[in-house]
Coordinates of C-alpha atoms in Angstrom, one line a residue:
Chain A
X471 CA 234.3 126.2 105.7
X472 CA 231.8 123.6 106.4
X473 CA 228.6 124.9 107.7
X474 CA 226.8 122.8 110.3
X475 CA 223.3 122.1 109.3
X476 CA 220.8 121.7 112.1
X477 CA 218.1 119.0 111.8
X478 CA 214.6 120.4 111.6
X479 CA 211.9 119.2 114.0
X480 CA 210.3 117.0 111.5
X481 CA 213.6 115.3 110.6
X482 CA 214.2 114.6 114.3
X483 CA 210.8 113.1 114.6
X484 CA 211.4 110.8 111.5
X485 CA 214.8 109.8 113.0
X486 CA 213.3 108.9 116.3
X487 CA 210.5 107.0 114.6
X488 CA 213.0 105.0 112.5
X489 CA 215.0 104.3 115.7
X490 CA 211.9 103.0 117.5
X491 CA 210.9 100.9 114.5
X492 CA 214.4 99.4 114.3
X493 CA 214.3 98.6 118.0
X494 CA 210.8 97.1 117.7
X495 CA 211.8 94.9 114.8
X496 CA 214.9 93.6 116.6
X497 CA 213.0 92.8 119.7
X498 CA 210.2 91.1 117.8
X499 CA 212.8 89.1 115.8
X500 CA 214.5 87.9 119.0
X501 CA 211.1 87.1 120.7
X502 CA 209.9 85.1 117.7
X503 CA 213.2 83.3 117.4
X504 CA 212.9 82.1 121.0
X505 CA 210.0 79.8 120.7
X506 CA 210.2 78.8 124.3
X507 CA 209.6 82.3 125.6
X508 CA 206.6 82.4 127.9
X509 CA 206.6 78.6 128.3
X510 CA 206.9 77.7 131.9
X511 CA 209.5 75.1 132.8
X512 CA 208.3 73.0 135.7
X513 CA 210.7 71.7 138.3
X514 CA 209.4 68.4 139.5
X515 CA 211.4 68.7 142.7
X516 CA 209.2 71.6 143.7
X517 CA 206.0 69.7 143.1
X518 CA 204.4 67.3 145.6
X519 CA 203.0 64.2 143.9
X520 CA 200.5 61.8 145.4
X521 CA 202.2 58.8 144.0
X522 CA 205.8 59.7 142.9
X523 CA 206.5 56.2 141.7
X524 CA 204.1 56.8 138.8
X525 CA 205.5 60.1 137.6
X526 CA 207.6 60.4 134.5
X527 CA 209.6 63.5 133.5
X528 CA 209.9 64.1 129.8
X529 CA 212.5 66.7 129.0
X530 CA 212.4 68.4 125.6
X531 CA 213.6 71.7 124.1
X532 CA 211.3 74.0 126.0
X533 CA 211.4 72.3 129.3
X534 CA 209.8 69.5 131.4
X535 CA 206.6 67.7 130.7
X536 CA 205.4 65.9 133.8
X537 CA 203.3 62.8 133.2
X538 CA 201.3 60.8 135.7
X539 CA 201.1 57.1 134.7
X540 CA 198.1 54.9 135.3
X541 CA 199.1 51.3 135.9
X542 CA 195.7 50.5 137.2
X543 CA 194.2 51.3 133.8
X544 CA 196.8 49.6 131.6
X545 CA 199.3 47.6 133.7
X546 CA 201.2 46.1 130.7
X547 CA 201.4 49.3 128.8
X548 CA 202.7 51.2 131.8
X549 CA 205.2 48.4 132.6
X550 CA 206.5 48.5 129.0
X551 CA 206.8 52.3 129.2
X552 CA 208.6 52.2 132.5
X553 CA 211.0 49.4 131.3
X554 CA 212.0 51.6 128.3
X555 CA 212.4 54.7 130.5
X556 CA 214.6 52.8 132.9
X557 CA 216.9 51.7 130.1
X558 CA 217.0 55.3 128.9
X559 CA 215.8 54.0 125.5
X560 CA 213.7 57.1 124.8
X561 CA 216.7 59.6 125.1
X562 CA 217.5 61.3 121.8
X563 CA 214.4 59.8 120.1
X564 CA 212.5 62.0 117.6
X565 CA 209.0 63.4 117.8
X566 CA 208.6 62.0 114.3
X567 CA 204.8 62.5 113.9
X568 CA 203.4 65.9 115.0
X569 CA 200.1 67.3 114.1
X570 CA 199.7 71.0 115.1
X571 CA 197.3 71.3 118.1
X572 CA 196.4 67.6 117.8
X573 CA 199.1 65.3 118.9
X574 CA 202.8 64.6 119.2
X575 CA 204.2 61.1 118.7
X576 CA 207.6 59.7 119.5
X577 CA 209.3 56.5 120.6
X578 CA 210.5 54.9 117.4
X579 CA 213.6 53.4 118.9
X580 CA 214.8 51.7 115.7
X581 CA 214.5 54.4 113.1
X582 CA 214.0 57.6 115.2
X583 CA 217.3 58.0 117.1
X584 CA 219.2 61.2 116.8
X585 CA 222.1 60.7 114.3
X586 CA 220.6 57.6 112.9
X587 CA 217.2 58.7 111.6
X588 CA 215.7 56.7 108.7
X589 CA 213.1 59.0 107.2
X590 CA 211.9 56.2 104.9
X591 CA 211.1 53.9 107.8
X592 CA 210.4 56.2 110.7
X593 CA 207.3 55.3 112.6
X594 CA 207.6 51.6 111.8
X595 CA 210.5 50.8 114.2
X596 CA 210.3 48.5 117.1
X597 CA 211.9 48.2 120.5
X598 CA 213.1 44.6 120.3
X599 CA 210.9 43.7 123.3
X600 CA 208.0 42.5 121.1
X601 CA 204.4 43.7 120.9
X602 CA 202.1 43.9 123.8
X603 CA 198.3 43.5 123.9
X604 CA 196.1 46.5 123.7
X605 CA 194.4 47.5 127.0
X606 CA 191.3 49.3 125.9
X607 CA 188.5 47.8 127.9
X608 CA 188.6 50.2 130.9
X609 CA 186.8 53.6 130.6
X610 CA 189.2 56.4 130.0
X611 CA 188.6 60.1 129.1
X612 CA 191.0 60.9 126.3
X613 CA 191.1 64.6 127.2
X614 CA 193.9 67.0 126.3
X615 CA 197.3 65.8 127.6
X616 CA 196.4 62.1 127.6
X617 CA 199.3 59.8 126.8
X618 CA 198.6 56.6 124.8
X619 CA 200.6 53.8 123.2
X620 CA 200.6 54.0 119.4
X621 CA 199.8 50.9 117.3
X622 CA 199.4 49.8 113.7
X623 CA 195.9 49.4 112.2
X624 CA 195.7 46.1 114.2
X625 CA 195.2 45.8 117.9
X626 CA 197.8 44.2 120.1
X627 CA 200.7 45.7 118.2
X628 CA 201.7 48.3 120.8
X629 CA 205.4 48.5 121.5
X630 CA 207.5 51.6 122.3
X631 CA 205.8 54.4 120.4
X632 CA 203.6 56.7 122.3
X633 CA 201.6 59.8 121.6
X634 CA 200.3 62.7 123.7
X635 CA 197.2 64.5 122.5
X636 CA 197.0 68.3 122.5
X637 CA 193.2 68.4 122.2
X638 CA 190.3 66.2 123.5
X639 CA 189.9 63.1 121.5
X640 CA 186.8 61.2 122.8
X641 CA 186.9 58.7 119.9
X642 CA 190.3 57.4 121.0
X643 CA 188.6 55.7 124.0
X644 CA 188.5 52.0 123.2
X645 CA 190.9 52.5 120.3
X646 CA 194.2 53.2 122.0
X647 CA 195.9 52.0 125.2
X648 CA 196.0 54.9 127.6
X649 CA 199.1 55.0 129.9
X650 CA 198.9 58.4 131.6
X651 CA 198.2 62.0 131.4
X652 CA 200.3 65.2 131.3
X653 CA 199.8 67.0 134.6
X654 CA 202.2 69.8 134.1
X655 CA 203.9 71.3 131.0
X656 CA 201.5 70.7 128.1
X657 CA 202.6 74.0 126.6
X658 CA 206.1 72.6 126.2
X659 CA 204.6 70.1 123.8
X660 CA 202.8 72.7 121.8
X661 CA 206.2 74.1 120.8
X662 CA 207.4 70.8 119.3
X663 CA 208.3 71.3 115.7
X664 CA 205.6 70.4 113.1
X665 CA 205.1 70.8 109.4
X666 CA 202.1 72.3 107.8
X667 CA 201.9 69.9 104.9
X668 CA 202.9 66.6 106.5
X669 CA 202.3 64.7 109.7
X670 CA 205.8 63.3 109.5
X671 CA 208.5 65.9 110.5
X672 CA 211.7 66.4 108.6
X673 CA 214.6 67.4 110.9
X674 CA 212.3 66.8 114.0
X675 CA 212.7 67.8 117.6
X676 CA 214.0 65.2 120.0
X677 CA 213.4 63.9 123.5
X678 CA 216.3 65.1 125.6
X679 CA 215.5 62.6 128.3
X680 CA 212.7 60.6 129.8
X681 CA 213.1 59.6 133.4
X682 CA 211.0 58.2 136.2
X683 CA 210.7 60.6 139.1
X684 CA 211.4 57.9 141.7
Chain B
X452 CA 172.7 90.8 110.4
X453 CA 173.9 89.6 107.0
X454 CA 177.5 89.7 108.2
X455 CA 176.6 87.7 111.2
X456 CA 174.8 85.1 109.1
X457 CA 177.8 84.9 106.8
X458 CA 180.2 84.4 109.7
X459 CA 177.9 81.7 111.1
X460 CA 177.7 80.0 107.7
X461 CA 181.5 80.1 107.3
X462 CA 181.9 78.5 110.8
X463 CA 179.4 75.8 109.8
X464 CA 181.1 75.1 106.4
X465 CA 184.7 75.0 107.7
X466 CA 184.2 73.4 111.1
X467 CA 185.9 70.0 111.0
X468 CA 185.8 69.0 114.6
X469 CA 186.8 65.3 114.9
X470 CA 186.5 64.8 111.1
X471 CA 190.2 64.2 110.8
X472 CA 190.2 61.8 113.8
X473 CA 187.4 59.9 112.3
X474 CA 189.2 59.6 109.0
X475 CA 192.3 58.5 110.8
X476 CA 190.3 55.7 112.5
X477 CA 187.9 54.4 109.8
X478 CA 189.2 56.0 106.6
X479 CA 185.9 57.7 105.7
X480 CA 186.0 61.4 105.0
X481 CA 183.4 64.1 105.8
X482 CA 182.0 62.5 108.9
X483 CA 181.1 64.1 112.2
X484 CA 180.1 62.6 115.6
X485 CA 176.3 62.1 115.9
X486 CA 176.3 60.3 119.3
X487 CA 179.1 58.4 121.0
X488 CA 177.6 58.3 124.5
X489 CA 175.8 55.0 124.1
X490 CA 175.4 52.1 126.6
X491 CA 176.9 49.5 124.3
X492 CA 179.7 51.9 123.1
X493 CA 178.5 52.0 119.5
X494 CA 179.7 55.3 118.0
X495 CA 177.2 56.9 115.6
X496 CA 178.7 59.2 113.0
X497 CA 176.9 61.1 110.2
X498 CA 178.0 62.3 106.8
X499 CA 178.3 66.1 106.8
X500 CA 179.0 66.1 103.1
X501 CA 178.7 63.3 100.4
X502 CA 181.6 60.9 100.5
X503 CA 183.3 58.5 98.1
X504 CA 185.4 55.6 99.2
X505 CA 186.4 52.1 98.2
X506 CA 188.3 50.5 95.3
X507 CA 188.1 52.9 92.4
X508 CA 185.9 55.1 94.5
X509 CA 183.0 52.8 93.9
X510 CA 181.2 53.5 97.2
X511 CA 179.1 56.7 97.4
X512 CA 176.8 58.1 100.1
X513 CA 175.2 61.4 100.7
X514 CA 174.5 63.6 103.7
X515 CA 171.0 63.8 105.2
X516 CA 168.9 66.5 106.7
X517 CA 169.0 66.9 110.4
X518 CA 165.4 66.0 110.6
X519 CA 165.9 62.7 108.8
X520 CA 168.9 61.9 110.9
X521 CA 167.0 62.6 114.1
X522 CA 164.1 60.4 113.0
X523 CA 166.1 57.5 111.8
X524 CA 168.7 57.6 114.5
X525 CA 166.0 56.7 117.1
X526 CA 165.0 53.6 115.1
X527 CA 168.6 52.5 114.4
X528 CA 169.7 53.0 118.0
X529 CA 166.7 51.1 119.3
X530 CA 167.6 48.1 117.2
X531 CA 171.3 48.2 117.6
X532 CA 171.1 48.7 121.4
X533 CA 170.1 45.1 121.6
X534 CA 173.7 44.1 120.9
X535 CA 175.7 44.2 124.2
X536 CA 179.1 45.9 124.3
X537 CA 181.0 42.6 124.7
X538 CA 179.2 41.0 121.8
X539 CA 180.0 44.0 119.6
X540 CA 183.6 43.8 120.5
X541 CA 183.7 40.1 119.6
X542 CA 182.2 40.7 116.2
X543 CA 184.3 43.9 115.5
X544 CA 181.5 46.5 115.2
X545 CA 182.0 49.9 116.7
X546 CA 181.1 52.7 114.2
X547 CA 177.7 53.2 112.6
X548 CA 177.9 55.7 109.7
X549 CA 174.6 57.4 108.9
X550 CA 174.1 58.7 105.3
X551 CA 171.6 58.3 102.4
X552 CA 171.5 57.0 98.9
X553 CA 174.2 54.6 99.6
X554 CA 175.5 52.8 96.5
X555 CA 178.3 50.4 95.6
X556 CA 179.3 50.5 91.9
X557 CA 176.1 52.3 91.2
X558 CA 173.8 49.7 92.8
X559 CA 171.8 51.0 95.8
X560 CA 172.3 49.1 99.0
X561 CA 171.0 49.2 102.5
X562 CA 174.3 48.9 104.2
X563 CA 178.0 48.3 103.8
X564 CA 179.7 46.3 106.6
X565 CA 183.4 46.4 107.1
X566 CA 184.6 44.3 110.0
X567 CA 188.2 45.3 109.5
X568 CA 187.4 49.0 110.1
X569 CA 184.7 48.0 112.6
X570 CA 182.2 50.0 110.6
X571 CA 178.7 49.6 109.3
X572 CA 177.5 52.3 106.8
X573 CA 173.7 52.5 106.9
X574 CA 171.5 54.1 104.2
X575 CA 168.9 55.8 106.4
X576 CA 166.5 56.2 103.5
X577 CA 166.5 52.5 102.6
X578 CA 163.2 50.7 102.2
X579 CA 161.0 51.9 105.1
X580 CA 159.1 48.6 105.3
X581 CA 162.1 46.5 106.0
X582 CA 164.5 49.1 107.5
X583 CA 164.7 47.7 111.0
X584 CA 165.1 44.1 110.0
X585 CA 167.7 45.0 107.4
X586 CA 169.8 46.6 110.1
X587 CA 170.2 43.2 111.7
X588 CA 170.8 41.6 108.3
X589 CA 173.8 43.9 107.9
X590 CA 175.0 43.2 111.4
X591 CA 175.1 39.6 110.5
X592 CA 177.5 40.3 107.6
X593 CA 179.8 41.8 110.1
X594 CA 179.5 38.7 112.3
X595 CA 179.9 36.4 109.3
X596 CA 183.0 38.3 108.1
X597 CA 184.6 38.0 111.5
X598 CA 183.7 34.3 112.0
X599 CA 183.8 32.6 108.5
X600 CA 184.8 29.3 110.1
X601 CA 181.8 29.1 112.3
X602 CA 179.3 30.0 109.5
X603 CA 180.7 27.5 107.0
X604 CA 178.9 28.0 103.7
X605 CA 179.4 24.4 102.6
X606 CA 177.6 23.0 105.7
X607 CA 174.9 25.7 105.2
X608 CA 174.4 24.8 101.6
X609 CA 174.1 21.1 102.4
X610 CA 170.8 22.0 104.2
X611 CA 169.2 23.1 100.9
X612 CA 167.0 21.0 98.7
X613 CA 168.9 18.7 96.3
X614 CA 169.9 20.5 93.1
X615 CA 169.6 24.0 94.5
X616 CA 172.4 26.4 93.7
X617 CA 172.9 29.9 94.9
X618 CA 173.8 32.7 92.5
X619 CA 177.5 33.7 91.9
X620 CA 177.0 36.8 94.0
X621 CA 174.2 38.8 95.8
X622 CA 174.0 41.3 92.9
X623 CA 174.2 38.6 90.2
X624 CA 170.5 37.7 90.6
X625 CA 167.1 39.3 90.3
X626 CA 166.0 37.4 93.4
X627 CA 166.0 40.4 95.7
X628 CA 162.5 40.3 97.3
X629 CA 162.5 40.9 101.0
X630 CA 158.9 39.8 101.8
X631 CA 158.8 37.0 104.3
X632 CA 157.5 33.8 102.6
X633 CA 154.3 32.4 104.0
X634 CA 155.4 29.0 102.7
X635 CA 159.1 28.8 103.3
X636 CA 160.4 25.6 101.7
X637 CA 163.9 26.1 103.0
X638 CA 164.1 29.8 102.3
X639 CA 162.7 32.7 104.3
X640 CA 162.6 35.4 101.6
X641 CA 163.4 35.5 97.9
X642 CA 166.6 37.3 98.7
X643 CA 167.6 34.2 100.7
X644 CA 168.1 32.4 97.5
X645 CA 170.8 34.7 96.2
X646 CA 173.9 33.5 98.2
X647 CA 174.6 31.4 101.3
X648 CA 175.8 34.5 103.2
X649 CA 172.6 36.5 102.3
X650 CA 170.5 33.4 103.2
X651 CA 172.2 33.3 106.6
X652 CA 171.8 37.0 107.1
X653 CA 168.1 36.8 106.3
X654 CA 167.5 34.0 108.8
X655 CA 169.5 35.9 111.5
X656 CA 167.6 39.2 110.8
X657 CA 164.2 37.4 111.1
X658 CA 165.4 35.9 114.4
X659 CA 166.5 39.3 115.7
X660 CA 163.5 41.1 114.4
X661 CA 161.1 38.4 115.7
X662 CA 159.1 37.9 112.6
X663 CA 159.7 34.3 111.7
X664 CA 157.0 32.6 109.6
X665 CA 154.4 30.8 111.6
X666 CA 155.1 27.5 109.8
X667 CA 158.7 26.6 109.6
X668 CA 159.8 23.7 107.3
X669 CA 162.5 21.2 108.4
X670 CA 165.2 22.8 106.2
X671 CA 164.6 26.3 107.7
X672 CA 164.5 24.7 111.1
X673 CA 168.0 23.3 110.6
X674 CA 169.2 26.7 109.3
X675 CA 167.8 28.5 112.4
X676 CA 169.5 26.0 114.7
X677 CA 172.8 26.5 112.8
X678 CA 172.6 30.3 113.2
X679 CA 171.7 30.0 116.9
X680 CA 174.6 27.5 117.5
X681 CA 177.0 29.7 115.7
X682 CA 176.1 32.8 117.6
X683 CA 176.4 31.0 120.9
X684 CA 179.9 29.9 119.9
X685 CA 180.8 33.5 119.6
X686 CA 179.1 34.6 122.8
X687 CA 177.2 32.2 124.9
X688 CA 175.5 35.1 126.7
X689 CA 174.0 36.5 123.6
X690 CA 170.7 34.7 123.2
X691 CA 168.8 34.8 120.0

């Protein structure tokens, strides 16, 4: 005959504690795994813009990033950006250079496309439309969220690559061509994949789409 | 209190605000912003720690005390504010790095210009007597490096007395005196005799600093005109 053994109070407490601990661990794991949790995804249709023709919607893993473009500050830079957006050239292009809390950079159309990434050359690719001149003479406050065109060490080498800064960078004024500023969704960019030991990201995140609002 | 001091010290030691951005832009480590809100858009940076750069790490400079920086910054800014923003853009000068005991391959120097990186490194402890004039001398090297075709050394050398030859390089000679000659005879200082480029820089710096000798010989007169013409080719609005 099997005698039923009753759990003592202390055993019950330990059991409940282990159960709570297990639940807590599982919840934490799920929360940590979902990096987009607590990141607000803005719907541009629900926002009223002053000048909708100069709004670009960058869609990435965690949601939308809404960028206001400044053609009055850098007409050629914004025109190039819009041309490439209209041709959907930025879709599936990698955020190949990401520095935590500093900047994200994308737009290498030649070596940064999903399925065709060349890690040896990424960051050096071109659009095929040629370089444009730097537009750096007008005053611009490179505060967090500013969008600029990337270039080589030389001026007048801007093409398709762009960066968005995640902190204020006053020294960028006069160095880089500013084309706009993130007005909603900067937190989405803070979730872009980065590496601790390198600016260049292996198996990077990609732009889902980049479209003009109007 | 001790703990508070320790925390404060740690923050001071490990704060690297903008240091990475500066390195990204001009490839000099351990710099911080001193002042970037200037009328002519010159950006003044200072060494927070000693740095070593250049081929085979042959350029060294050390950090200064806050007091020294404050004192010398006023002098440097006063002199360099005479170059308008547009002119500075044309000559490719944007960053002024303040440090002390600057040397290149072990030889002390007042400044190291780099027009590619748009940077002039200035030794704030360099010779007090000539400090202000030397700033303009170094600016000229930036100008010269950006406009070699305007400041043609063959044409310049043709102004010199027959039979005169410059040294192979500015550090290949012992002619390094910076006192302005009373009797010029084609050269404004002893250092002018070192190389054509240093000769031009000496004339330019005297023009900028406004301490040309009272009597100017015909050769020096030609040299002065040459420099003035060259500068006006770069920017006709910048009058020497």
